[in-house]
Amino acid sequence: MITKYTSGSPIDTEAVVQSFPPRKITEFPFKNALGGGKFTFGFEMEDGDIVYGLGEAPRGINKRGWIYESYCSDDPFHTETKSSLYAAHNFIVLSGSKTFGIYIDFPSRIRWDLGYTSQNSAEITVGGTDFDIYLIEGGSPREIVREFRAAIGQSYIPPLWAFGYQQSRWSYHNAQAVDRVIEGYNKADIPLDCVYLDIDYMDSYKDFTINSEAFPDFEAYVREKRAQGIHLIPIIDAGVKQEDGYSVFEEGREKGYFCKKADGSDFEAGVWPGMCRFPDFLNPEVRRWFGEKYKTLTDMGIDGFWNDMNEPALFYSADGLKKALDKASSLRGDNLDLGKFFNLKDVFLGLSNSQEDYSSIYHNIGGEMVNHQRVHNIYGANMTKAAGEYFEKAFGREKILMFSRASFIGAHRSSGIWFGDNHSWWSHILLNLKMLPAANMCGFLYCGADLGGFNENSTRDLVLRFLALGVFTPLMRNHSALGTRDQEGYSFEKPEDFRDIILVRYRLIPYLYSTFRRASETNDMIFRPLSFDYPDDAVARECETQLMLGEECMIAPVCEQNAGGRTVYLPEDMTFVKLSGENVEKQELPKGLHYVSVALNEVPLFIKKGKKIPLCKPAMRTEELDFDELTFI
Ligand code: MIG
């Protein structure tokens, strides 16, 4: 049962699609305090209680023992001590002595102290007094999630080919570089469906333009790749380059479509293209305008996109940079003491994504000037919505692949997400595994991490182990940062090991795709914590390194370097399957703890008793897969 409590007059985030009769916030059945521009409420937790949720966020499956903050942040260091990543997914479920779900529909900052200040208390602070809170009671955590998901509407389903293996890097600079990737995979006999175009495909990083030196006839090139079974997926950034003669900029400026400052002039900040203006995606007219710009690329045969930098990420604002430079000039000739030196350094380091800048931005919502801080968390989601609304109108559903970096619940209806700039760290295999069920709770089914790790140099074994998790994630994309070591499947010695892993993905696509569809259609999760399925099993309740997948399986990737296997907990008797290339090796294992060995070219999978999963024959492209010829494990 869902009960909605309303305070003040909330901004419509469009996260919830079902309507519920609102009750007054004074009836909210938790100890709470409203006033001073915020709302605080809390609940007590027993020792064994678990808090699930918060979608794409740092730390564990069980969120207890830390403070999280809902504030979409461009932060490329996903360390344990962070409180926010790129998304704001304000849904939690408490499971234990009491079980309930809470969704806070509020587009600005929320602080979730889940046992940080006091181990057994949760204290949640909503940074404003205009919001809706939904309390979901009755049933198991999974039932609560389903009820919540029904309220927020059906999750996005991408085209089938988006389940193929995808290769990205910042950047494959030109057609030759893209061709080398495709050739590399073809030669190594490794399947591939997509190659990504990072910012360098554009002319001077201008959205919806093509660098014609790099791609002399882009349209012909896109069609040629499609004929080879490859989809090219360009990136779109939120910031629009400020440049006379650039039509997107000029139209936006003339029509007043960019975000403003208090004095009514356009807000300006530097991102990749240099000085940019930021489309006011909160205005439906701007969404229509920006969404239709994607047509420039779909007209050339493009059918997939990734939306980046939409928190929005700001390297520096025109005003901030001026202040910093003035400060530096004022100190010229001064023999700086330590205090002044560090202060000056901080002024420059603080230029990016500064709170002062966010506070100086204004949106036009229904004619009212609304400060960005009040709606920060729905900016990126509305960029995605702009494109999603256009795609649905122009092509219908399930035709265009799209995923975004920043997100808010509601965007799950029109797109997927990726987990942003992780590192080539072993610990990030696990971090990314833990995000999967939480993202699913919040409606984001099409998601995945940068396999192999984005920042810094990866290693052959790390890429293989990361891929062995990625075999199961709907988005299976290898991506890496500028200047890092090559990490494509053919870049290391013995590419046949990579082939063995990636072939498994293609063999599993019928299973993964139907599991995905079913989860979307029934508002269910693809990935679940073990405790969702085995609530009375004490070991399963604490498990943070394995996940249930669909109704049939459990996954447990190897996530330590130089480990030839791992310890796994079986909450019931299962068949341990090692998949490698076209090989399937099976072993019955009883409930309990086991050490299983898993070679670098093997994908471990555990199948529940009485369940079977289909495998198809592998192929080099998803479009060549034959879904009618299946074998079963
Ligand atoms: O400031 O476009 O998360 O995937 O490769 C970095 C370059 C901008 C951040 C994205 C990453 C992408 C990169 N972008």
XYZ file of C-alpha atoms and ligand atoms in Angstrom:
647
model
C 0.000 0.000 0.000
C 1.326 3.410 -0.989
C 0.507 6.523 0.977
C 1.500 9.920 -0.302
C 2.273 12.817 2.015
C 2.616 16.286 0.565
C 4.353 19.294 2.006
C 3.997 22.754 0.470
C 3.706 22.933 -3.307
C 6.216 20.537 -4.827
C 7.788 21.065 -8.231
C 6.505 18.312 -10.523
C 9.474 16.027 -11.208
C 7.265 13.620 -13.210
C 8.903 10.736 -11.391
C 5.595 9.197 -10.295
C 2.994 8.382 -12.930
C 0.219 6.857 -10.799
C -1.827 9.277 -8.787
C -2.420 8.945 -5.068
C -4.666 11.106 -2.916
C -2.244 13.267 -0.935
C -2.288 13.437 2.835
C -0.872 16.298 4.822
C 2.729 16.010 5.908
C 1.546 16.526 9.502
C 0.093 13.010 9.262
C 3.450 11.486 8.311
C 3.864 8.625 10.790
C 7.561 9.075 11.635
C 9.096 11.436 14.148
C 9.802 14.549 12.118
C 10.395 18.270 12.111
C 9.411 20.745 9.424
C 10.863 24.224 9.402
C 13.903 26.359 8.751
C 13.702 25.500 5.064
C 13.998 21.778 5.594
C 12.223 18.632 6.705
C 13.881 16.045 8.900
C 12.518 12.653 9.774
C 13.904 9.467 11.171
C 13.356 5.917 12.282
C 15.106 3.462 14.543
C 16.729 0.294 13.220
C 17.313 -3.021 14.964
C 20.731 -4.630 14.706
C 19.957 -6.985 11.836
C 17.876 -4.558 9.772
C 19.033 -3.789 6.279
C 18.579 -0.593 4.304
C 18.487 -1.152 0.546
C 18.295 1.378 -2.229
C 19.602 4.777 -3.333
C 20.318 3.404 -6.811
C 23.641 4.526 -8.208
C 25.479 5.412 -5.004
C 28.748 4.554 -3.260
C 29.293 1.681 -0.789
C 27.348 -1.472 -0.108
C 24.136 -3.241 -0.964
C 23.239 -2.615 2.664
C 23.456 1.169 2.896
C 23.664 1.273 6.703
C 26.510 3.034 8.450
C 27.133 5.985 6.165
C 25.800 9.359 5.069
C 24.645 9.620 1.481
C 23.571 12.719 -0.287
C 21.239 13.000 -3.251
C 23.072 15.540 -5.365
C 24.025 14.670 -8.955
C 27.810 15.067 -8.980
C 30.456 14.856 -11.667
C 33.014 13.065 -9.524
C 35.511 10.726 -11.200
C 36.827 9.281 -7.911
C 34.384 6.701 -6.666
C 36.014 6.082 -3.332
C 34.303 4.743 -0.227
C 34.207 8.072 1.512
C 32.106 9.811 -1.122
C 28.428 10.491 -0.477
C 27.157 11.151 -3.989
C 27.736 10.027 -7.531
C 26.046 11.183 -10.745
C 22.492 10.239 -9.843
C 19.823 11.111 -7.306
C 17.688 8.016 -6.695
C 15.676 8.803 -3.584
C 14.216 5.398 -2.822
C 15.089 3.136 0.115
C 13.616 -0.005 1.615
C 14.108 -0.934 5.240
C 13.950 -4.683 5.786
C 13.923 -6.410 9.149
C 11.904 -5.940 12.287
C 9.804 -3.567 10.214
C 9.718 -3.511 6.439
C 8.716 -0.478 4.390
C 9.834 1.641 1.461
C 10.250 5.403 1.259
C 10.443 7.481 -1.870
C 11.118 11.193 -1.561
C 10.006 13.068 -4.636
C 12.122 16.164 -4.364
C 14.525 17.552 -6.984
C 17.125 19.067 -4.672
C 19.486 17.920 -1.955
C 18.546 15.131 0.453
C 20.867 13.885 3.158
C 20.501 10.272 4.218
C 22.203 9.612 7.536
C 21.625 5.869 7.703
C 23.290 5.023 10.980
C 26.337 7.251 10.640
C 25.723 9.607 13.546
C 24.040 6.973 15.636
C 24.344 3.346 14.522
C 20.718 2.363 14.972
C 19.029 5.533 13.804
C 18.279 6.820 10.384
C 17.875 10.556 10.006
C 16.889 11.929 6.645
C 16.983 15.607 5.819
C 15.113 16.956 2.841
C 16.654 20.272 1.809
C 13.377 22.105 1.272
C 9.761 22.187 2.367
C 8.033 21.511 -0.965
C 8.061 17.766 -1.622
C 6.078 14.530 -1.678
C 6.977 11.494 0.370
C 5.599 8.090 -0.533
C 5.464 5.447 2.142
C 5.129 1.906 0.827
C 4.017 -0.692 3.335
C 3.047 -4.325 3.288
C 4.813 -7.308 1.789
C 8.417 -8.283 1.200
C 11.119 -5.924 -0.062
C 10.593 -7.316 -3.556
C 6.855 -6.664 -3.374
C 7.501 -3.155 -2.097
C 9.838 -2.559 -5.009
C 7.223 -3.836 -7.468
C 4.594 -1.567 -6.021
C 6.939 1.391 -6.191
C 7.974 0.540 -9.721
C 4.340 0.344 -10.826
C 3.923 3.851 -9.419
C 6.871 5.238 -11.398
C 5.998 3.529 -14.680
C 7.506 0.926 -16.937
C 11.256 0.862 -17.450
C 12.889 1.670 -20.764
C 13.548 -1.231 -23.119
C 16.389 -0.698 -25.601
C 16.614 -2.395 -28.995
C 17.818 -5.991 -28.928
C 21.200 -5.143 -30.438
C 21.960 -3.052 -27.332
C 22.505 -6.405 -25.601
C 25.496 -7.063 -27.819
C 29.058 -6.376 -26.749
C 30.133 -2.756 -27.098
C 33.541 -1.130 -27.335
C 34.301 2.412 -26.343
C 37.262 4.630 -25.574
C 37.893 8.305 -25.186
C 38.431 8.536 -28.133
C 38.485 6.683 -31.380
C 39.357 9.941 -33.094
C 38.491 9.193 -36.683
C 37.138 6.625 -39.120
C 40.509 4.850 -39.307
C 40.604 4.428 -35.547
C 37.054 3.050 -35.515
C 37.928 0.692 -38.370
C 40.945 -0.581 -36.455
C 38.666 -1.516 -33.568
C 36.240 -3.383 -35.788
C 39.102 -5.123 -37.595
C 40.767 -5.976 -34.310
C 37.615 -7.695 -33.109
C 36.933 -9.347 -36.469
C 40.448 -10.740 -36.684
C 40.313 -12.072 -33.171
C 36.918 -13.584 -34.007
C 35.325 -11.752 -31.092
C 31.712 -10.587 -31.485
C 30.940 -6.882 -31.363
C 27.810 -4.800 -31.947
C 28.712 -1.199 -31.169
C 31.617 1.196 -31.293
C 31.361 4.473 -29.408
C 32.222 7.924 -30.595
C 33.449 10.065 -27.732
C 33.648 13.868 -27.921
C 36.282 14.022 -30.665
C 33.887 13.001 -33.460
C 32.375 16.469 -33.139
C 33.635 19.628 -34.734
C 35.225 21.501 -31.790
C 33.028 19.572 -29.344
C 29.874 21.159 -30.742
C 26.811 18.968 -30.209
C 25.184 17.710 -33.410
C 28.180 18.522 -35.605
C 30.747 16.207 -37.180
C 34.474 16.734 -37.491
C 34.711 16.413 -41.264
C 38.444 15.765 -41.257
C 37.964 12.788 -39.011
C 34.833 11.581 -40.821
C 34.810 13.049 -44.357
C 31.452 11.471 -45.236
C 29.942 10.612 -41.915
C 26.583 9.469 -43.204
C 28.118 7.091 -45.756
C 30.463 5.835 -43.052
C 27.636 5.190 -40.579
C 25.728 3.246 -43.245
C 28.817 1.297 -44.198
C 29.293 0.262 -40.567
C 25.620 -0.681 -40.278
C 26.108 -2.917 -43.305
C 28.917 -4.578 -41.327
C 26.505 -5.049 -38.440
C 28.061 -2.298 -36.300
C 26.207 0.576 -34.632
C 28.136 3.763 -33.980
C 27.058 5.469 -30.779
C 27.939 9.166 -30.477
C 28.113 11.094 -27.218
C 26.047 14.243 -26.635
C 27.160 16.733 -23.982
C 24.862 19.065 -22.081
C 26.804 22.273 -22.736
C 26.334 24.072 -26.065
C 29.420 25.826 -27.406
C 29.168 29.580 -27.521
C 30.234 30.390 -31.054
C 28.765 32.793 -33.561
C 27.517 30.988 -36.634
C 26.895 27.715 -34.778
C 23.183 27.222 -35.330
C 22.380 25.416 -32.078
C 23.965 28.229 -30.130
C 22.410 30.994 -32.177
C 18.898 29.530 -32.079
C 19.149 28.898 -28.360
C 20.356 32.427 -27.705
C 17.718 34.059 -29.866
C 14.864 32.081 -28.410
C 16.073 32.507 -24.837
C 16.469 28.751 -24.401
C 19.576 28.795 -22.223
C 19.727 28.885 -18.450
C 19.951 32.375 -17.033
C 21.589 34.315 -14.252
C 19.673 36.518 -11.824
C 20.136 39.559 -14.095
C 18.479 37.726 -17.011
C 21.660 37.230 -19.022
C 22.698 33.711 -20.073
C 24.745 31.662 -17.609
C 28.116 30.784 -19.152
C 30.607 28.135 -18.141
C 33.508 26.301 -19.677
C 33.301 22.610 -20.486
C 35.029 20.661 -23.316
C 33.987 23.050 -26.103
C 35.251 26.067 -24.133
C 32.639 28.629 -23.074
C 29.176 27.078 -23.208
C 25.541 27.870 -22.518
C 23.214 25.328 -20.986
C 19.832 24.466 -22.486
C 17.083 24.950 -19.961
C 15.784 21.386 -20.146
C 13.198 22.128 -17.487
C 11.258 24.123 -20.041
C 9.161 21.811 -22.290
C 9.661 24.062 -25.306
C 13.439 23.797 -24.885
C 13.143 20.033 -24.551
C 11.242 19.842 -27.812
C 13.853 22.002 -29.520
C 16.875 20.137 -28.160
C 15.272 16.709 -28.658
C 14.717 17.433 -32.324
C 18.406 18.255 -32.731
C 19.144 14.547 -32.358
C 17.483 14.197 -35.748
C 20.661 15.625 -37.311
C 22.325 12.360 -36.336
C 19.424 9.929 -36.694
C 19.030 11.244 -40.269
C 22.557 10.005 -40.862
C 21.684 6.509 -39.675
C 22.649 6.849 -35.992
C 20.385 4.872 -33.654
C 22.089 5.130 -30.264
C 23.359 7.895 -27.973
C 24.965 8.474 -24.608
C 24.278 11.741 -22.814
C 27.196 13.045 -20.784
C 28.141 15.971 -18.518
C 24.501 16.547 -17.595
C 24.738 16.918 -13.814
C 25.588 19.512 -15.272
C 29.390 19.334 -15.099
C 31.024 22.778 -15.134
C 34.799 23.125 -15.373
C 34.608 26.835 -14.539
C 32.134 29.640 -14.990
C 32.950 32.918 -16.654
C 32.302 34.701 -13.350
C 34.208 32.193 -11.233
C 37.249 32.313 -13.478
C 37.268 36.100 -13.456
C 37.147 36.131 -9.657
C 39.983 33.619 -9.427
C 42.146 35.544 -11.891
C 41.449 38.820 -10.080
C 42.462 37.171 -6.853
C 45.694 35.889 -8.417
C 46.478 39.329 -9.869
C 45.868 40.994 -6.540
C 48.505 38.734 -5.027
C 51.115 39.402 -7.697
C 54.345 40.595 -6.125
C 53.145 39.420 -2.719
C 55.463 37.003 -0.944
C 52.694 34.488 -0.247
C 52.618 32.840 3.133
C 51.346 29.290 3.365
C 47.816 30.324 4.242
C 47.541 32.637 1.258
C 49.153 30.086 -1.035
C 46.751 27.287 -0.110
C 43.849 29.671 -0.264
C 44.815 30.702 -3.796
C 45.230 27.072 -4.804
C 41.802 26.250 -3.375
C 40.233 29.103 -5.302
C 41.413 27.510 -8.543
C 40.673 23.942 -7.507
C 37.210 25.013 -6.428
C 36.351 26.409 -9.842
C 34.842 23.147 -11.107
C 31.265 22.254 -10.235
C 31.189 25.024 -7.653
C 28.189 25.547 -5.441
C 28.421 29.264 -6.053
C 27.970 28.668 -9.780
C 25.077 26.266 -9.351
C 23.433 28.835 -7.104
C 23.743 31.507 -9.786
C 21.795 29.541 -12.443
C 18.079 30.066 -13.086
C 15.480 28.013 -14.951
C 12.228 29.071 -16.513
C 9.537 26.788 -15.118
C 6.125 27.830 -16.390
C 7.270 31.442 -16.581
C 8.720 31.493 -13.073
C 12.471 31.984 -12.555
C 13.555 29.052 -10.389
C 17.010 28.800 -8.877
C 18.985 25.808 -10.119
C 19.692 24.542 -6.611
C 15.980 23.845 -6.170
C 15.939 21.534 -9.198
C 19.569 20.463 -9.591
C 18.809 16.749 -9.537
C 16.379 16.785 -12.461
C 18.521 18.733 -14.915
C 20.233 15.714 -16.499
C 17.071 13.639 -16.354
C 15.310 16.298 -18.398
C 18.084 16.317 -20.994
C 17.455 12.618 -21.420
C 13.742 13.224 -21.501
C 14.205 15.776 -24.284
C 15.787 13.102 -26.443
C 13.443 10.348 -25.253
C 10.328 12.342 -26.134
C 11.689 12.964 -29.607
C 12.717 9.352 -30.192
C 9.363 8.001 -29.138
C 7.528 10.423 -31.393
C 9.818 9.879 -34.383
C 10.600 6.166 -34.137
C 8.318 4.570 -31.545
C 9.562 2.594 -28.583
C 12.512 0.214 -28.405
C 14.187 1.640 -31.478
C 16.878 3.929 -30.103
C 19.555 3.062 -27.571
C 20.136 5.802 -25.048
C 21.705 6.053 -21.658
C 22.713 8.946 -19.517
C 25.244 9.808 -16.855
C 23.113 12.007 -14.580
C 19.704 10.634 -13.699
C 16.658 10.914 -11.496
C 13.826 8.449 -11.093
C 11.427 9.038 -13.984
C 14.233 9.046 -16.555
C 14.150 5.250 -16.235
C 11.109 5.320 -18.538
C 13.072 6.750 -21.444
C 16.648 5.653 -20.980
C 19.293 3.612 -19.267
C 22.290 4.808 -17.263
C 25.936 3.972 -17.028
C 27.809 4.252 -13.786
C 30.258 6.934 -14.909
C 33.980 7.268 -14.442
C 35.025 4.294 -12.363
C 38.673 3.215 -12.075
C 40.637 0.242 -13.290
C 40.584 -0.998 -9.718
C 39.692 -4.489 -8.563
C 37.459 -3.026 -5.881
C 35.315 -1.433 -8.565
C 34.086 -4.760 -9.909
C 32.356 -5.175 -6.579
C 31.258 -1.559 -6.311
C 29.572 -1.864 -9.691
C 27.980 -5.191 -8.771
C 26.457 -3.572 -5.687
C 24.896 -0.775 -7.734
C 22.976 -3.192 -9.938
C 20.145 -4.260 -7.624
C 19.861 -0.735 -6.212
C 19.541 0.737 -9.710
C 16.913 -1.909 -10.546
C 14.920 -0.955 -7.445
C 14.741 2.582 -8.838
C 13.610 1.472 -12.295
C 16.960 1.586 -14.069
C 17.239 -1.800 -15.742
C 19.423 -0.961 -18.711
C 22.665 -0.183 -16.942
C 26.274 -1.164 -16.583
C 29.722 0.070 -15.666
C 32.768 0.908 -17.763
C 34.160 -2.612 -18.048
C 37.891 -2.828 -17.511
C 37.637 0.448 -15.614
C 37.628 3.981 -17.022
C 40.355 5.907 -15.193
C 43.987 4.764 -15.247
C 45.647 1.750 -16.785
C 43.954 -1.595 -16.629
C 45.500 -5.042 -16.775
C 44.613 -8.053 -18.847
C 43.272 -10.021 -15.916
C 41.219 -7.084 -14.599
C 39.555 -6.549 -17.963
C 38.725 -10.263 -18.172
C 37.245 -10.396 -14.673
C 35.325 -7.157 -15.223
C 33.938 -8.571 -18.471
C 32.874 -11.727 -16.669
C 30.556 -9.547 -14.573
C 29.596 -7.505 -17.646
C 28.440 -10.685 -19.412
C 25.330 -10.363 -17.226
C 24.739 -6.605 -17.215
C 22.285 -5.341 -19.852
C 24.826 -2.726 -20.954
C 28.071 -4.603 -21.663
C 30.507 -1.891 -22.637
C 34.281 -1.729 -22.341
C 35.278 1.945 -21.967
C 38.437 3.744 -20.999
C 39.756 7.257 -20.469
C 41.995 9.390 -22.613
C 45.642 8.467 -22.309
C 45.104 5.087 -20.716
C 46.452 1.802 -21.987
C 44.448 0.058 -24.708
C 41.972 -2.377 -23.213
C 40.032 -3.742 -26.170
C 39.609 -7.494 -26.173
C 42.269 -7.926 -28.866
C 44.814 -5.591 -27.227
C 46.272 -8.132 -24.836
C 48.031 -11.428 -25.358
C 45.813 -14.467 -25.908
C 42.731 -12.653 -27.236
C 41.059 -16.076 -27.352
C 40.422 -15.723 -23.620
C 38.443 -12.551 -24.304
C 36.626 -14.367 -27.055
C 35.698 -17.136 -24.615
C 34.113 -14.611 -22.243
C 32.332 -12.495 -24.848
C 30.951 -15.555 -26.690
C 29.227 -16.504 -23.461
C 27.418 -13.179 -23.537
C 26.090 -13.875 -27.023
C 24.999 -17.368 -26.031
C 23.084 -15.855 -23.107
C 21.365 -13.044 -24.995
C 18.025 -14.891 -25.432
C 17.963 -15.520 -21.695
C 19.149 -12.058 -20.677
C 16.854 -10.292 -23.083
C 13.746 -12.173 -22.032
C 14.660 -11.720 -18.368
C 15.062 -8.012 -19.038
C 11.731 -7.717 -20.857
C 9.910 -9.597 -18.164
C 11.439 -7.378 -15.472
C 10.374 -4.268 -17.360
C 6.859 -5.544 -18.027
C 6.246 -6.791 -14.483
C 8.044 -3.930 -12.687
C 10.509 -6.395 -11.281
C 14.237 -6.468 -10.661
C 16.708 -8.383 -12.820
C 19.346 -8.369 -10.095
C 18.455 -8.873 -6.457
C 20.431 -9.077 -3.238
C 20.419 -12.703 -1.994
C 18.482 -11.536 1.040
C 15.479 -10.648 -1.145
C 15.117 -14.326 -2.032
C 16.350 -15.918 1.200
C 15.175 -13.518 3.920
C 15.594 -16.035 6.730
C 19.077 -17.152 5.791
C 21.558 -15.242 7.973
C 24.498 -15.737 5.607
C 22.486 -14.755 2.532
C 21.278 -11.633 4.335
C 24.819 -10.378 4.693
C 26.072 -11.339 1.256
C 27.461 -8.339 -0.636
C 29.438 -10.085 -3.381
C 26.838 -12.224 -5.141
C 23.489 -11.433 -6.752
C 20.391 -13.291 -7.776
C 19.690 -12.950 -11.498
C 16.163 -13.534 -12.816
C 14.228 -16.440 -11.322
C 16.841 -19.005 -12.227
C 20.348 -17.906 -11.377
C 22.899 -16.515 -9.021
C 26.092 -14.753 -10.096
C 29.363 -14.489 -8.174
C 32.205 -12.908 -10.119
C 35.850 -13.226 -9.155
C 37.033 -9.812 -8.012
C 40.547 -10.267 -6.616
C 43.734 -10.098 -8.628
C 45.737 -13.337 -8.913
C 42.839 -15.357 -7.524
C 42.095 -18.592 -9.353
C 38.586 -18.623 -7.955
C 36.553 -17.440 -5.026
C 34.459 -18.461 -2.080
C 30.789 -18.545 -2.803
C 27.772 -19.092 -0.612
C 24.948 -21.243 -1.936
C 21.675 -20.516 -0.132
C 20.294 -23.769 -1.545
C 21.587 -26.653 -3.690
C 22.604 -25.343 -7.084
C 24.325 -26.345 -10.280
C 27.636 -24.583 -10.655
C 28.200 -23.877 -14.320
C 31.391 -22.673 -15.913
C 30.809 -21.159 -19.311
C 33.698 -20.526 -21.652
C 33.365 -20.058 -25.391
C 31.002 -22.834 -26.383
C 31.959 -25.031 -23.433
C 29.622 -25.707 -20.557
C 30.975 -27.480 -17.502
C 28.535 -28.427 -14.766
C 28.831 -29.518 -11.174
C 26.115 -30.069 -8.563
C 26.896 -28.315 -5.298
C 25.005 -28.542 -2.020
C 23.819 -25.530 -0.017
C 26.656 -23.945 1.936
C 30.063 -22.364 1.483
C 32.330 -23.516 -1.320
C 35.564 -22.500 -2.923
C 35.131 -22.667 -6.677
C 37.951 -22.308 -9.143
C 37.342 -20.113 -12.145
C 39.952 -19.536 -14.847
C 40.357 -16.150 -16.510
C 38.477 -17.332 -19.598
C 35.521 -18.739 -17.659
C 32.242 -17.194 -16.547
C 30.832 -18.695 -13.353
C 27.068 -19.070 -13.024
C 24.886 -20.852 -10.481
C 21.527 -22.274 -11.494
C 18.811 -23.090 -8.999
C 17.386 -26.623 -8.735
C 14.513 -27.277 -11.123
C 15.348 -24.281 -13.291
C 16.749 -24.214 -16.778
C 18.192 -21.476 -18.906
C 18.444 -21.292 -22.693
C 21.643 -20.862 -24.657
C 21.810 -20.004 -28.330
C 24.655 -20.536 -30.750
C 27.109 -17.646 -30.639
C 27.406 -15.228 -33.544
C 29.524 -12.209 -34.419
C 26.550 -9.796 -34.195
C 23.261 -9.937 -32.309
C 21.373 -9.673 -35.598
C 22.887 -13.020 -36.627
C 21.711 -14.831 -33.509
C 19.148 -17.552 -33.997
C 16.663 -17.427 -31.133
C 14.857 -20.503 -32.418
C 17.713 -22.882 -32.049
C 18.248 -23.134 -28.316
C 19.835 -25.648 -26.018
C 19.153 -25.665 -22.287
C 21.267 -25.975 -19.183
O 35.242 15.167 -18.493
O 33.801 12.628 -23.044
O 31.991 10.002 -18.032
O 32.739 8.403 -20.184
O 34.735 9.377 -21.887
C 35.185 13.880 -19.034
C 34.904 12.262 -22.284
C 34.062 13.800 -20.026
C 33.116 11.856 -18.993
C 32.433 10.558 -19.252
C 33.368 9.623 -19.955
C 33.812 10.245 -21.257
C 34.481 11.583 -20.985
N 33.559 12.458 -20.236
